[in-house]
PDB file of C-alpha atoms and ligand atoms in Angstrom:
ATOM      1  CA  ALA A1351     103.957 105.807  92.770  1.00 98.00           C
ATOM      2  CA  PHE A1352     104.574 106.273  96.470  1.00 99.00           C
ATOM      3  CA  VAL A1353     105.627 103.265  98.554  1.00 99.00           C
ATOM      4  CA  VAL A1354     105.056 102.242 102.179  1.00 99.00           C
ATOM      5  CA  LEU A1355     108.352 101.121 103.710  1.00 98.00           C
ATOM      6  CA  ASP A1356     109.703  99.004 106.581  1.00 98.00           C
ATOM      7  CA  ASN A1357     108.984 101.434 109.416  1.00 98.00           C
ATOM      8  CA  CYS A1358     105.201 101.111 109.007  1.00 98.00           C
ATOM      9  CA  ILE A1359     105.399  97.480 110.135  1.00 98.00           C
ATOM     10  CA  LYS A1360     104.029  96.949 113.675  1.00 98.00           C
ATOM     11  CA  CYS A1361     103.119 100.673 113.905  1.00 98.00           C
ATOM     12  CA  LYS A1362     100.353 101.212 111.313  1.00 98.00           C
ATOM     13  CA  TYR A1363      99.414 104.724 112.427  1.00 98.00           C
ATOM     14  CA  THR A1364      96.963 105.073 109.475  1.00 98.00           C
ATOM     15  CA  ASP A1365      97.129 108.888 109.301  1.00 98.00           C
ATOM     16  CA  CYS A1366      98.142 108.368 105.674  1.00 98.00           C
ATOM     17  CA  VAL A1367      94.809 106.954 104.534  1.00 98.00           C
ATOM     18  CA  GLU A1368      92.825 110.043 105.541  1.00 98.00           C
ATOM     19  CA  VAL A1369      94.525 112.309 103.015  1.00 98.00           C
ATOM     20  CA  CYS A1370      94.703 110.082  99.943  1.00 98.00           C
ATOM     21  CA  PRO A1371      92.423 111.574  97.274  1.00 98.00           C
ATOM     22  CA  VAL A1372      92.153 108.291  95.380  1.00 98.00           C
ATOM     23  CA  ASP A1373      91.841 105.924  98.389  1.00 98.00           C
ATOM     24  CA  CYS A1374      94.635 103.646  97.246  1.00 98.00           C
ATOM     25  CA  PHE A1375      95.798 102.259 100.614  1.00 99.00           C
ATOM     26  CA  TYR A1376      95.316  98.567 101.414  1.00 98.00           C
ATOM     27  CA  GLU A1377      95.499  97.059 104.893  1.00 98.00           C
ATOM     28  CA  GLY A1378      97.155  93.943 106.270  1.00 98.00           C
ATOM     29  CA  PRO A1379      97.419  92.792 109.889  1.00 98.00           C
ATOM     30  CA  ASN A1380     100.414  95.018 110.776  1.00 98.00           C
ATOM     31  CA  PHE A1381     101.283  96.997 107.631  1.00 98.00           C
ATOM     32  CA  LEU A1382      99.664  99.083 104.909  1.00 98.00           C
ATOM     33  CA  VAL A1383     100.546  99.264 101.240  1.00 99.00           C
ATOM     34  CA  ILE A1384      99.858 101.625  98.343  1.00 99.00           C
ATOM     35  CA  HIS A1385      98.512 100.309  95.051  1.00 98.00           C
ATOM     36  CA  PRO A1386     101.076 101.535  92.524  1.00 98.00           C
ATOM     37  CA  ASP A1387      98.621 101.646  89.617  1.00 98.00           C
ATOM     38  CA  GLU A1388      96.122 103.763  91.566  1.00 98.00           C
ATOM     39  CA  CYS A1389      98.502 106.243  93.258  1.00 98.00           C
ATOM     40  CA  ILE A1390      98.540 109.596  91.431  1.00 98.00           C
ATOM     41  CA  ASP A1391     101.808 110.812  93.014  1.00 98.00           C
ATOM     42  CA  CYS A1392     100.153 113.713  94.813  1.00 98.00           C
ATOM     43  CA  ALA A1393     102.619 113.318  97.753  1.00 98.00           C
ATOM     44  CA  LEU A1394      99.995 114.281 100.345  1.00 98.00           C
ATOM     45  CA  CYS A1395     100.527 111.123 102.402  1.00 98.00           C
ATOM     46  CA  GLU A1396     104.284 111.408 102.851  1.00 98.00           C
ATOM     47  CA  PRO A1397     104.320 114.146 105.534  1.00 98.00           C
ATOM     48  CA  GLU A1398     101.305 112.658 107.356  1.00 98.00           C
ATOM     49  CA  CYS A1399     103.092 109.487 108.482  1.00 98.00           C
ATOM     50  CA  PRO A1400     104.416 109.773 112.072  1.00 98.00           C
ATOM     51  CA  ALA A1401     106.826 106.934 111.288  1.00 98.00           C
ATOM     52  CA  GLU A1402     108.141 108.598 108.098  1.00 98.00           C
ATOM     53  CA  ALA A1403     107.473 105.321 106.331  1.00 98.00           C
ATOM     54  CA  ILE A1404     106.302 106.676 102.960  1.00 99.00           C
ATOM     55  CA  LEU A1405     108.533 107.753 100.087  1.00 98.00           C
ATOM     56  CA  SER A1406     108.285 108.150  96.348  1.00 98.00           C
ATOM     57  CA  GLU A1407     109.477 105.000  94.592  1.00 98.00           C
ATOM     58  CA  ASP A1408     112.458 106.857  93.137  1.00 98.00           C
ATOM     59  CA  GLU A1409     113.564 107.819  96.671  1.00 98.00           C
ATOM     60  CA  VAL A1410     113.390 104.317  98.175  1.00 98.00           C
ATOM     61  CA  PRO A1411     116.763 103.537  99.798  1.00 97.00           C
ATOM     62  CA  GLU A1412     118.957 100.711  98.536  1.00 96.00           C
ATOM     63  CA  GLY A1413     118.130  98.332 101.397  1.00 96.00           C
ATOM     64  CA  GLN A1414     114.341  98.673 100.954  1.00 97.00           C
ATOM     65  CA  GLN A1415     113.925  98.101  97.231  1.00 98.00           C
ATOM     66  CA  GLN A1416     111.938  94.930  97.948  1.00 98.00           C
ATOM     67  CA  PHE A1417     109.102  97.104  99.297  1.00 98.00           C
ATOM     68  CA  ILE A1418     108.267  98.373  95.810  1.00 98.00           C
ATOM     69  CA  GLN A1419     107.224  94.861  94.768  1.00 98.00           C
ATOM     70  CA  LEU A1420     105.700  94.109  98.192  1.00 98.00           C
ATOM     71  CA  ASN A1421     103.347  97.108  97.873  1.00 98.00           C
ATOM     72  CA  ALA A1422     102.312  96.014  94.384  1.00 98.00           C
ATOM     73  CA  ASP A1423     101.712  92.389  95.391  1.00 98.00           C
ATOM     74  CA  LEU A1424      99.910  92.957  98.703  1.00 98.00           C
ATOM     75  CA  ALA A1425      97.670  95.711  97.301  1.00 98.00           C
ATOM     76  CA  GLU A1426      96.130  93.026  95.100  1.00 98.00           C
ATOM     77  CA  VAL A1427      95.114  90.814  98.023  1.00 98.00           C
ATOM     78  CA  TRP A1428      94.509  93.080 101.030  1.00 98.00           C
ATOM     79  CA  PRO A1429      91.280  95.088 101.587  1.00 98.00           C
ATOM     80  CA  ASN A1430      91.043  98.824 100.970  1.00 98.00           C
ATOM     81  CA  ILE A1431      91.303 101.184 103.975  1.00 98.00           C
ATOM     82  CA  THR A1432      90.029 104.773 103.808  1.00 98.00           C
ATOM     83  CA  GLU A1433      89.477 105.799 107.432  1.00 98.00           C
ATOM     84  CA  ARG A1434      91.978 106.343 110.196  1.00 98.00           C
ATOM     85  CA  LYS A1435      91.963 103.922 113.107  1.00 98.00           C
ATOM     86  CA  ASP A1436      94.013 103.523 116.291  1.00 98.00           C
ATOM     87  CA  PRO A1437      97.660 102.583 115.707  1.00 98.00           C
ATOM     88  CA  LEU A1438      98.822  99.127 116.773  1.00 98.00           C
ATOM     89  CA  PRO A1439      99.198  98.918 120.575  1.00 98.00           C
ATOM     90  CA  ASP A1440     103.020  98.839 120.609  1.00 98.00           C
ATOM     91  CA  ALA A1441     103.445 101.379 117.803  1.00 98.00           C
ATOM     92  CA  GLU A1442     105.576 103.758 119.865  1.00 98.00           C
ATOM     93  CA  GLU A1443     107.968 100.960 120.882  1.00 98.00           C
ATOM     94  CA  TRP A1444     108.376  99.743 117.318  1.00 98.00           C
ATOM     95  CA  ASN A1445     108.691 103.139 115.652  1.00 98.00           C
ATOM     96  CA  GLY A1446     112.294 103.387 114.465  1.00 98.00           C
ATOM     97  CA  VAL A1447     113.293  99.755 115.025  1.00 98.00           C
ATOM     98  CA  PRO A1448     115.261  98.783 111.879  1.00 97.00           C
ATOM     99  CA  ASN A1449     114.501  95.844 109.584  1.00 97.00           C
ATOM    100  CA  LYS A1450     111.031  94.947 110.732  1.00 98.00           C
ATOM    101  CA  VAL A1451     110.261  93.089 107.515  1.00 97.00           C
ATOM    102  CA  ALA A1452     110.761  89.760 109.353  1.00 96.00           C
ATOM    103  CA  GLN A1453     107.734  90.762 111.502  1.00 98.00           C
ATOM    104  CA  LEU A1454     105.473  91.373 108.490  1.00 98.00           C
ATOM    105  CA  GLU A1455     102.217  89.413 108.731  1.00 98.00           C
ATOM    106  CA  ARG A1456     100.318  88.588 105.545  1.00 96.00           C
TER     107      ARG A1456
HETATM  108 FE1  SF4 Q2668      97.479 108.560  97.788  1.00 80.80          FE
HETATM  109 FE2  SF4 Q2668      98.784 110.715  96.941  1.00 80.80          FE
HETATM  110 FE3  SF4 Q2668      99.927 109.098  98.722  1.00 80.80          FE
HETATM  111 FE4  SF4 Q2668      99.611 108.292  96.207  1.00 80.80          FE
HETATM  112  S1  SF4 Q2668     100.916 109.978  96.899  1.00 80.80           S
HETATM  113  S2  SF4 Q2668      99.167 107.100  98.046  1.00 80.80           S
HETATM  114  S3  SF4 Q2668      97.683 109.250  95.661  1.00 80.80           S
HETATM  115  S4  SF4 Q2668      98.084 110.332  99.042  1.00 80.80           S
HETATM  116 FE1  F3S Q2669     101.966 103.116 108.139  1.00 80.80          FE
HETATM  117 FE2  F3S Q2669     102.621 105.623 108.391  1.00 80.80          FE
HETATM  118 FE3  F3S Q2669     100.400 105.044 107.232  1.00 80.80          FE
HETATM  119  S1  F3S Q2669     102.957 104.030 109.900  1.00 80.80           S
HETATM  120  S2  F3S Q2669      99.772 103.195 108.251  1.00 80.80           S
HETATM  121  S3  F3S Q2669     102.413 104.508 106.496  1.00 80.80           S
HETATM  122  S4  F3S Q2669     100.716 106.692 108.629  1.00 80.80           S
END
């Protein structure tokens, strides 16, 4: 499956959800996740993200391994999102800030 990583937090551009053929994105207050059992590994979402926050699970860097489980867990509790919406207001300021996981709202 593909995984949403740290740099989505506080940005949430949502371009990714428009292209997913199986609508497997789920939305929290300041982050999105992919349901690992629904993702068909089509890779369409990866280049759509302006924050480059999506990678295949076998490409997830060492420091972000926790996001594999976070996507699986939060996809079970957050609502589905299938249409693009405005990014979070400070998305440009937060894009590229490292280690935003402390800012993650559930
Ligand atoms: Fe959806 Fe394809 Fe991205 Fe998986 S890889 S989340 S199926 S767009
Ligand atoms: Fe997040 Fe990128 Fe989608 S910032 S909402 S993974 S387009």
